[in-house]
CSV table of C-alpha atoms and ligand atoms in Angstrom, one decimal:
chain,number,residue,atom,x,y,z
G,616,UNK,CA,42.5,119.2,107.2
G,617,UNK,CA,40.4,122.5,107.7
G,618,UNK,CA,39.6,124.3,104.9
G,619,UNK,CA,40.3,127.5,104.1
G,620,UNK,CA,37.6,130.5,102.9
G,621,UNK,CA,38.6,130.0,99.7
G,622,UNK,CA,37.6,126.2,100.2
G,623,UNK,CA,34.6,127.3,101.8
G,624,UNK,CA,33.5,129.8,98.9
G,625,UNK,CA,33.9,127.2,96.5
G,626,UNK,CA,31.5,124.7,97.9
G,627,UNK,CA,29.1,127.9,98.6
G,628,UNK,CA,29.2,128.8,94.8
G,629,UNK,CA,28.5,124.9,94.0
G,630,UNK,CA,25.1,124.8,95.8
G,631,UNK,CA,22.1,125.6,93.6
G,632,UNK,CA,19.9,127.9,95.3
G,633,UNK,CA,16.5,127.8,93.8
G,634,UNK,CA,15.7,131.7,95.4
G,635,UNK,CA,17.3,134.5,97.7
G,636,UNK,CA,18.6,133.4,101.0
G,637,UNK,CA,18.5,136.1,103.4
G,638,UNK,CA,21.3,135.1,106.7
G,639,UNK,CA,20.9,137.3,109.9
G,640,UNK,CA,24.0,137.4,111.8
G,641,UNK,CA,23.7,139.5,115.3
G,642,UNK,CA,27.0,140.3,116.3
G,643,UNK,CA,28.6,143.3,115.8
G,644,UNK,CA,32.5,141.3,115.7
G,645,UNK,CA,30.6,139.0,112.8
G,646,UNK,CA,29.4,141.9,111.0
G,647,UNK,CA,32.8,143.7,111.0
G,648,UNK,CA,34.7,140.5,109.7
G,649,UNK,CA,31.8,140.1,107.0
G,650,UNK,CA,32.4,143.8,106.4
G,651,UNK,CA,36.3,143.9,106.0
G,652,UNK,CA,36.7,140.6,104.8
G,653,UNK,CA,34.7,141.1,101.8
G,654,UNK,CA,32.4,138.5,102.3
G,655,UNK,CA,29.1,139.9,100.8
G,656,UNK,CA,30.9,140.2,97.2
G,657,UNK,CA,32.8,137.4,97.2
G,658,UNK,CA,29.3,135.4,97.6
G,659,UNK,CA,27.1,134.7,95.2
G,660,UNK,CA,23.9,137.3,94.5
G,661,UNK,CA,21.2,135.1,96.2
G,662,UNK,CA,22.7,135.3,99.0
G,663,UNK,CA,22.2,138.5,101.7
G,664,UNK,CA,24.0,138.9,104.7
G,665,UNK,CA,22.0,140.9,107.1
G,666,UNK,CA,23.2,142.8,110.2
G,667,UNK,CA,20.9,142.4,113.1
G,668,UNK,CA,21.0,143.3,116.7
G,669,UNK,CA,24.6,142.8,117.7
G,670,UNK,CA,25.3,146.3,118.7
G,671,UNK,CA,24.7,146.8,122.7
G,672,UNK,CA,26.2,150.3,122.1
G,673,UNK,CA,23.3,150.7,119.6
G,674,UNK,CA,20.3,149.3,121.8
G,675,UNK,CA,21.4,151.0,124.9
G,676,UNK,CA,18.3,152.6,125.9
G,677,UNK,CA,18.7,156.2,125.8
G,678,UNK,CA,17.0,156.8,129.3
G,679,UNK,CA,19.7,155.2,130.7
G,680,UNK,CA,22.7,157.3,128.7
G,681,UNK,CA,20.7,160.3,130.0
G,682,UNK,CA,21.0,158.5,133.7
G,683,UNK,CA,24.8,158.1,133.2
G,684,UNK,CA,25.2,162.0,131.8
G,685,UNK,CA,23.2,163.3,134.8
G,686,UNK,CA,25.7,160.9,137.4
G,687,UNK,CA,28.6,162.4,135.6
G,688,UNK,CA,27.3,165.5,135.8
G,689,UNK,CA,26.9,165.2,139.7
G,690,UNK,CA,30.3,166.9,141.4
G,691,UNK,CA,30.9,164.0,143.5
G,692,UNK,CA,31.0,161.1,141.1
G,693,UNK,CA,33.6,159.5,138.4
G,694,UNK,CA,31.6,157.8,136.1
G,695,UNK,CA,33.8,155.9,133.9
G,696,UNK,CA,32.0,153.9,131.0
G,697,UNK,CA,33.2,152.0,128.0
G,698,UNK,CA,35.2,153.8,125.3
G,699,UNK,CA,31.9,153.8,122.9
G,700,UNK,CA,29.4,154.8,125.1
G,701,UNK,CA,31.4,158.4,125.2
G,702,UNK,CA,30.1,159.5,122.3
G,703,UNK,CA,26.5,158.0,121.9
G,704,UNK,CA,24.0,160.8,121.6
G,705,UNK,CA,21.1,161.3,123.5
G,706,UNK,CA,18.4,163.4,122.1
G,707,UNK,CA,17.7,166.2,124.2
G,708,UNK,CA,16.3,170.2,123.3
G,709,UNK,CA,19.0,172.0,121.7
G,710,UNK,CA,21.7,173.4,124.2
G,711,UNK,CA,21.6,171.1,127.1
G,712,UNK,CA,24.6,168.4,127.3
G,713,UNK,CA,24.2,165.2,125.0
G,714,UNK,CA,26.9,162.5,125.2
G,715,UNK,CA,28.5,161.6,128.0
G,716,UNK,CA,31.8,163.4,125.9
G,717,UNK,CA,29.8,166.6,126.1
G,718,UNK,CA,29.9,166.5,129.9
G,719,UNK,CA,33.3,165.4,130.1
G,720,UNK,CA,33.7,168.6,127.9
G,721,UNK,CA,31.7,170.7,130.9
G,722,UNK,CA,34.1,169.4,133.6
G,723,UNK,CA,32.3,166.4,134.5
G,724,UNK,CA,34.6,164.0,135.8
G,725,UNK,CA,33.6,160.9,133.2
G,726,UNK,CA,36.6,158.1,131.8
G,727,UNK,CA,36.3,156.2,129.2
G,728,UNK,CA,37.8,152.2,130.6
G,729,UNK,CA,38.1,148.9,128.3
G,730,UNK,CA,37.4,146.5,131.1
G,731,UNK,CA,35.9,145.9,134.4
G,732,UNK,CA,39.3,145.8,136.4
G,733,UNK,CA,39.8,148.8,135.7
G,734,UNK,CA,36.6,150.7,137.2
G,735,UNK,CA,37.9,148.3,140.2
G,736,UNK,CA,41.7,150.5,140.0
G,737,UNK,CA,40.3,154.0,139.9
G,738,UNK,CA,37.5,153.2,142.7
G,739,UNK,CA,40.6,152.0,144.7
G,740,UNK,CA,42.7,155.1,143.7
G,741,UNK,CA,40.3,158.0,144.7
G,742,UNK,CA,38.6,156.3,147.5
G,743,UNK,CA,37.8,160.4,148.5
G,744,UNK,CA,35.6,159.7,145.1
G,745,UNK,CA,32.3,158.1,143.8
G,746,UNK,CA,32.7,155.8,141.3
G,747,UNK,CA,30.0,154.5,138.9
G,748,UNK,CA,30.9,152.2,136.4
G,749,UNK,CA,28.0,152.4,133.4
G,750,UNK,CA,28.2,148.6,132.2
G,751,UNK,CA,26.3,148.4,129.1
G,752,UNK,CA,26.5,145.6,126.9
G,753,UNK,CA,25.7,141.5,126.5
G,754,UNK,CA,26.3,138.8,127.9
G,755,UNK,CA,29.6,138.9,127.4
G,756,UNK,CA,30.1,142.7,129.4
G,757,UNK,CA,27.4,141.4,132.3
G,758,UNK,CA,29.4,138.3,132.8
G,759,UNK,CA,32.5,140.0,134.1
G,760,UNK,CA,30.6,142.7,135.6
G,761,UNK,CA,29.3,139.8,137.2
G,762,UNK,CA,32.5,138.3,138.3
G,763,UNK,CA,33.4,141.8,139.5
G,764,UNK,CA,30.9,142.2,142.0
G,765,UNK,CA,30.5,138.4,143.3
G,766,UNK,CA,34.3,139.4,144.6
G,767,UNK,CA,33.9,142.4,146.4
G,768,UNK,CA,33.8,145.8,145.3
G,769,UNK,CA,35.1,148.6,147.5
G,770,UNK,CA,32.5,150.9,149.0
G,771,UNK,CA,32.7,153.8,146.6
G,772,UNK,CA,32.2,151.8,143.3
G,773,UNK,CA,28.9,151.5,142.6
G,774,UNK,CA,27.4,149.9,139.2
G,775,UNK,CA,24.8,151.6,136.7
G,776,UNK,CA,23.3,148.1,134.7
G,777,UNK,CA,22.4,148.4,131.5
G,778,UNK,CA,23.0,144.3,130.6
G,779,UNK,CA,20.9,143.0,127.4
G,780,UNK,CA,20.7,139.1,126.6
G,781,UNK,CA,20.6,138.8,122.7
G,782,UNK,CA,18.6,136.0,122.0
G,783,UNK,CA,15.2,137.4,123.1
G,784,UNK,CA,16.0,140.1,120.1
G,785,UNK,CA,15.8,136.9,117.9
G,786,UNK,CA,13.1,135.7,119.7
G,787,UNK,CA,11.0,138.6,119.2
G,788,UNK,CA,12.1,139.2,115.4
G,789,UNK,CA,11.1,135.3,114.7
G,790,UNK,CA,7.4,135.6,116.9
G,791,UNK,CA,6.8,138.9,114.7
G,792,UNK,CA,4.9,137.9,111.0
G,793,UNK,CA,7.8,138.6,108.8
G,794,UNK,CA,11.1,138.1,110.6
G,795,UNK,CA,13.1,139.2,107.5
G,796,UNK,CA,15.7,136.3,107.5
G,797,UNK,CA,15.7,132.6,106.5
G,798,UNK,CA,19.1,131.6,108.2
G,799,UNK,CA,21.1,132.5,111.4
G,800,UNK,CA,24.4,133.0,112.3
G,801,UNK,CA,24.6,132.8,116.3
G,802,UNK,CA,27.2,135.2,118.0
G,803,UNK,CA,30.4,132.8,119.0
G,804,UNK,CA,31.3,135.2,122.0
G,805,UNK,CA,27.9,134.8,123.9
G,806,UNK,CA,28.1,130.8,122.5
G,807,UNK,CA,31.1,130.9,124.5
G,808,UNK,CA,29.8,132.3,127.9
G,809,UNK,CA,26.2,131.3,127.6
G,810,UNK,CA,26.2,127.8,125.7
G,811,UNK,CA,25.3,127.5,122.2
G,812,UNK,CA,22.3,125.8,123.5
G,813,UNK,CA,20.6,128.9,123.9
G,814,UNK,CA,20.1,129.3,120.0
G,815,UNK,CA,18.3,125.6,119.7
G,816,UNK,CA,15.0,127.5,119.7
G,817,UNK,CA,15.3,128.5,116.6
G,818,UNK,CA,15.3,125.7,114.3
G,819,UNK,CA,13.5,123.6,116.9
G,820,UNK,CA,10.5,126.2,117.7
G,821,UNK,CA,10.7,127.8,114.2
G,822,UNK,CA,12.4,125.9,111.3
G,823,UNK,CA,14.8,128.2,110.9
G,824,UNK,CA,18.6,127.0,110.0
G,825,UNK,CA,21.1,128.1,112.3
G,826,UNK,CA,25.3,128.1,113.0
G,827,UNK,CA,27.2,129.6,115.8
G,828,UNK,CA,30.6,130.7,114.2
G,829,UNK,CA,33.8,132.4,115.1
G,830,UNK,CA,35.1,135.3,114.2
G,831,UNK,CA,37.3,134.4,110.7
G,832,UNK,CA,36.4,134.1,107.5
G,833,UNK,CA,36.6,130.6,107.5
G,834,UNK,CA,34.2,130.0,110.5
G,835,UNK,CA,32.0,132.3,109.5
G,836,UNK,CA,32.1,130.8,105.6
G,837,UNK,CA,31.5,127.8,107.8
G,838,UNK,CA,28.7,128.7,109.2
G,839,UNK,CA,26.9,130.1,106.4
G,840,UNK,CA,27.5,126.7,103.9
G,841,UNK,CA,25.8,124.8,107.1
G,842,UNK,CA,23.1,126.8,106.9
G,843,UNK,CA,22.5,126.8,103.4
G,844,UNK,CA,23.1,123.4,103.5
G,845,UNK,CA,20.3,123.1,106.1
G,846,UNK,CA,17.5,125.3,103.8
G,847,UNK,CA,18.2,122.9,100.7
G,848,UNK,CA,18.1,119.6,102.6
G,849,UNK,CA,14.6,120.8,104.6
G,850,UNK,CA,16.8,120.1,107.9
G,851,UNK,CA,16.8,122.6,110.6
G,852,UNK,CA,19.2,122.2,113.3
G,853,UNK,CA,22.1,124.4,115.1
G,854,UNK,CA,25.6,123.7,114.3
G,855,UNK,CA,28.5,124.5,116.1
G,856,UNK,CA,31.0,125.8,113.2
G,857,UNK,CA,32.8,127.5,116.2
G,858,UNK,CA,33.8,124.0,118.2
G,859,UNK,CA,37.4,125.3,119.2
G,860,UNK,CA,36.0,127.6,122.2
G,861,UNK,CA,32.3,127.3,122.0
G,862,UNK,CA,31.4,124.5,124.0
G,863,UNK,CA,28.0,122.8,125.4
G,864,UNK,CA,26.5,124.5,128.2
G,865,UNK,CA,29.1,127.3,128.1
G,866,UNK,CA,31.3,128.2,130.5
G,867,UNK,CA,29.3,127.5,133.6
G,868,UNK,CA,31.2,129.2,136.7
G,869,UNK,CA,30.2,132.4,134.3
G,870,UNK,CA,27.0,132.0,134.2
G,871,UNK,CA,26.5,130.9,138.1
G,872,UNK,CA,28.0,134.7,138.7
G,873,UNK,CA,25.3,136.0,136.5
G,874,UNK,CA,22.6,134.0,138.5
G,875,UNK,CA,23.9,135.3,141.6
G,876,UNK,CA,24.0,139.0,141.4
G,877,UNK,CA,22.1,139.6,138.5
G,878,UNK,CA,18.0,138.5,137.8
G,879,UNK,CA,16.6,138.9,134.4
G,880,UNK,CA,13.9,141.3,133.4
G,881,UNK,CA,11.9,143.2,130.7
G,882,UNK,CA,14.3,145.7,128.9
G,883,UNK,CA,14.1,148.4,127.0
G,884,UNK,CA,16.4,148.7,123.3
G,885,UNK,CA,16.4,151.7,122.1
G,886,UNK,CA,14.5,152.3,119.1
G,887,UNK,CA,12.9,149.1,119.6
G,888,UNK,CA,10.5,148.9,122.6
G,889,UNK,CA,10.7,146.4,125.6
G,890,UNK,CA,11.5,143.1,124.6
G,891,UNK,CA,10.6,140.5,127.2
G,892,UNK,CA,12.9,138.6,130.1
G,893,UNK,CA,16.0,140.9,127.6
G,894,UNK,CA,17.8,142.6,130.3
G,895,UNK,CA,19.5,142.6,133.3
G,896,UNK,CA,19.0,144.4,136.5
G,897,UNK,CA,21.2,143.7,140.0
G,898,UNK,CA,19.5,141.7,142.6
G,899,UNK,CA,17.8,143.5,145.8
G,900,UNK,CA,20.6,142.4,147.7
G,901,UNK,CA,23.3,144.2,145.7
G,902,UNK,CA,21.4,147.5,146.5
G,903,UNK,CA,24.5,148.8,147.9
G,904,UNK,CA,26.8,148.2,144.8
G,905,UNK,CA,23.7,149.6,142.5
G,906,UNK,CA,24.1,153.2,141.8
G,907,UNK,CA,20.0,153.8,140.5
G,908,UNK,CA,19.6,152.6,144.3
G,909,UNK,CA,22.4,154.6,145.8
G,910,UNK,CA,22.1,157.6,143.9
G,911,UNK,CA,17.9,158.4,143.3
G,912,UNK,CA,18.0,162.1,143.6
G,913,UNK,CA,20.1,162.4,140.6
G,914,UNK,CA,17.9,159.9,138.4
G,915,UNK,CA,16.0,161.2,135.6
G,916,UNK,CA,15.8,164.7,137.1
G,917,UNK,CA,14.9,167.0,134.6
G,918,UNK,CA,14.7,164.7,131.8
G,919,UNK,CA,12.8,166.0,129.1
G,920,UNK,CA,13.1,163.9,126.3
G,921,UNK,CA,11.9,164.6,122.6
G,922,UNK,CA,12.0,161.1,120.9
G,923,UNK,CA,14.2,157.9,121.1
G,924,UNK,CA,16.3,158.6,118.1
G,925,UNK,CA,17.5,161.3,116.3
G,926,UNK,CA,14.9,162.7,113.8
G,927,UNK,CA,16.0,161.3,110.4
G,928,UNK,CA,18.1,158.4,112.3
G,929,UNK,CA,17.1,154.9,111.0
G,930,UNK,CA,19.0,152.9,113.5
G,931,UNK,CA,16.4,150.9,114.9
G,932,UNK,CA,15.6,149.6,111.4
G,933,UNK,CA,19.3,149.0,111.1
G,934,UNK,CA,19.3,146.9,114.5
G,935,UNK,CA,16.4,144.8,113.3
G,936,UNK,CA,17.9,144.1,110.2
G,937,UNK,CA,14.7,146.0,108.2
G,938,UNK,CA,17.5,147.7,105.8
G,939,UNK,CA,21.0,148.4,105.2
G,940,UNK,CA,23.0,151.0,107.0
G,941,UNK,CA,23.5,152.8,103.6
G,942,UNK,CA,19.6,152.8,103.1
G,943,UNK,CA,19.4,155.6,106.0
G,944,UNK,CA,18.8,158.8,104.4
G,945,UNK,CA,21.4,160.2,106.3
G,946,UNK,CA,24.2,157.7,106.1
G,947,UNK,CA,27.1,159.5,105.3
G,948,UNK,CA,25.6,163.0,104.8
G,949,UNK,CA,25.5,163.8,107.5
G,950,UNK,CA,26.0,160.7,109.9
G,951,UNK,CA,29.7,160.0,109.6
G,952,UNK,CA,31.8,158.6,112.5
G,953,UNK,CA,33.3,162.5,112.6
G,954,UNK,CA,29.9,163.6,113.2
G,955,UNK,CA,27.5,160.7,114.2
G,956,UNK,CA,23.5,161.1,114.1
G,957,UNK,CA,23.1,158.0,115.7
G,958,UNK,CA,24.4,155.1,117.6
G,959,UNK,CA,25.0,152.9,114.8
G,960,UNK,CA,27.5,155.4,113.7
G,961,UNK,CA,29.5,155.5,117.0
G,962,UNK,CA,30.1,152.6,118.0
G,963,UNK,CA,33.1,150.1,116.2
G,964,UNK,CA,30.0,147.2,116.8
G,965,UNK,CA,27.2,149.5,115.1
G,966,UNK,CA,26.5,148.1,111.4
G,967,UNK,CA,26.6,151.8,110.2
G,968,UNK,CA,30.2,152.9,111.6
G,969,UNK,CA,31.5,149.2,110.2
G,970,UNK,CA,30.0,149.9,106.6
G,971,UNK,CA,31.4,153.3,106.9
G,972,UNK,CA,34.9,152.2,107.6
G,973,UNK,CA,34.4,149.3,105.2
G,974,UNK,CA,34.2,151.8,102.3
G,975,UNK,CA,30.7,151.5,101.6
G,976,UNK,CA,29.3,154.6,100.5
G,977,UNK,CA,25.8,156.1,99.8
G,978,UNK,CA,24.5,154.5,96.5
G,979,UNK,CA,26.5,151.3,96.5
G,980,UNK,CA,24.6,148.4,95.9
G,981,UNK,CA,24.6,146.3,99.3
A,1153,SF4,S1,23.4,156.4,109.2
A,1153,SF4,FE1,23.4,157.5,111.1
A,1153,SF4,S2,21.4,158.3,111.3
A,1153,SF4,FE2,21.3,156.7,109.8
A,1153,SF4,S3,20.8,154.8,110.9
A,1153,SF4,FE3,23.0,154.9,110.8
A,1153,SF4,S4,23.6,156.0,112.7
A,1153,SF4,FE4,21.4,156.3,112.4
């Protein structure tokens, strides 16, 4: 019979952990079930759940928000972007247009869509119109945008990439000298598209405990007992407390879309730096659906940036799990969802937004 979190909590509380465990999990869904759930109180004190970088809203590089406010900004294009992205400031001098919403605001021509398909609908609707979809996110986003333009695209939809892969975060966290977590807890979605076999690197290459887990209490109570379990027997290996849907190797028709429009490069996160063989970009051959290819001109002109992040704005520390969205000077005065500082606070993935809406405030103990 499965057990239930309160099963799961029990045989937690029964372990005896000699020190602090520190537990990474890097996916924004995990963090806000950890979050709402309850999960970091209901566990004993040793034990830290960490958010890492699970929040493609929050790594989007902000060159490439800038790209997608100047394409809105151009008369002849729709640029219609996930719900998020909307809002996610960019830091620019005082007075010129920030956020994607702040153009909208101007009269650009910029929707906010919650899949794929529908980029496909209003490019087929206003075929008097360019349409650029700004698809920024993991695996899981790039995968349908994949699937998307392996089928056919009509003339005037064009795509502006901005894919990430999240394990070469990991990678690059683990190769540094203090990674800052002795467990991890893989993201179930990207298990699901990409294989869990992707996260075997970790305990194999660095001895580190690992579990891909779903998106309940229960899995993801699952997930960290297996790990703990790991760290106390000296055993390293990845489990898969997520069997119902994660399955080996993936989903494989996925990933062949992926391989054939897409090729993997160096990327940029913001706040971060450029992590290698991290992003996405279209292949040469997709030049046509590719709106940096189709639209140059309009590229970067007059970009005159002042920093990556907001001045104050922790949020690359927050996406490498370095310290707790309430350890930002500004969390909650002033970086609120009303009025974010940064993307953490925008986005419903971003670690800051989800402790915000979880009801953790300034000086509460994490
Ligand atoms: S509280 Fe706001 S300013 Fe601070 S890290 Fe989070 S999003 Fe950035």
């Amino acid at each position: 019979m499965a057990r239930s979190a309160r099963d799961w909590l029990e045989l937690i509380r029964r372990l005896d952990l000699p020190q602090r465990v520190r537990i990474m999990n890097v996916c924004g869904g995990h963090e806000r079930s950890i979050t709402m759930a309850g999960l970091r109180a209901a566990l004993p004190s040793r034990i830290e759940l960490i958010p890492g970088p699970g929040c493609p809203v929050c790594i989007c590089p902000e060159e490439d928000i800038y790209e997608a406010i100047q394409l809105g900004l151009h008369g002849e294009v729709t640029l219609v972007a996930f719900g998020d992205m909307l809002r996610v400031p960019v830091n620019v001098p005082k007075g010129e247009i920030r956020s994607l919403s702040q153009a909208q605001a101007a009269g650009a021509d910029v929707r906010p869509i919650a899949s794929p398909m529908e980029a496909l609908a209003i490019a087929r609707a206003h075929p008097e119109r360019e349409v650029v979809f700004f698809a920024a996110g993991f695996e899981t986003t790039t995968a349908p945008v994949a699937a998307l333009l392996a089928q056919g695209t009509p003339d005037n939809l064009s795509i502006l990439l901005s894919g990430r892969r999240t394990w070469p975060a990991v990678a690059m966290l683990l190769d540094a000298e203090a990674p800052g977590f002795d467990a991890l807890v893989a993201p179930g979605h990207v298990a699901t598209v990409m294989g869990p076999e992707e996260w075997e690197f970790v305990p194999r290459d660095h001895g580190i405990p690992a579990a891909v887990a779903g998106f309940t209490p229960e899995s993801l109570l699952a997930a960290t007992y297996s790990t703990l379990r790991q760290l106390l027997d000296g055993r390293a290996f990845l489990d898969n407390c997520y069997p119902e849907l994660v399955r080996p190797e993936g989903n494989p028709s996925a990933r062949a879309l992926l391989k054939r429009v897409m090729e993997v490069v160096d990327a940029n996160w913001r706040g971060v730096g450029v992590i290698p063989a991290s992003g996405y970009r279209l292949k040469p051959k997709r030049a046509a659906q590719d709106a940096r290819r189709r639209f140059p001109p309009t590229s970067r002109q007059g970009h005159r940036r002042v920093g990556e992040m907001p001045p104050g704005c922790d949020c690359a520390r927050v996406v490498l799990g370095k310290i707790y969205p309430n350890e930002c000077r500004l969390y909650g005065k002033p970086c609120t969802p009303r009025s974010p500082i940064g993307p953490c606070m925008v986005s419903d993935e971003g670690a800051c937004r989800i402790w915000w809406a979880g009801g953790v405030r300034i000086a509460e103990v994490s």
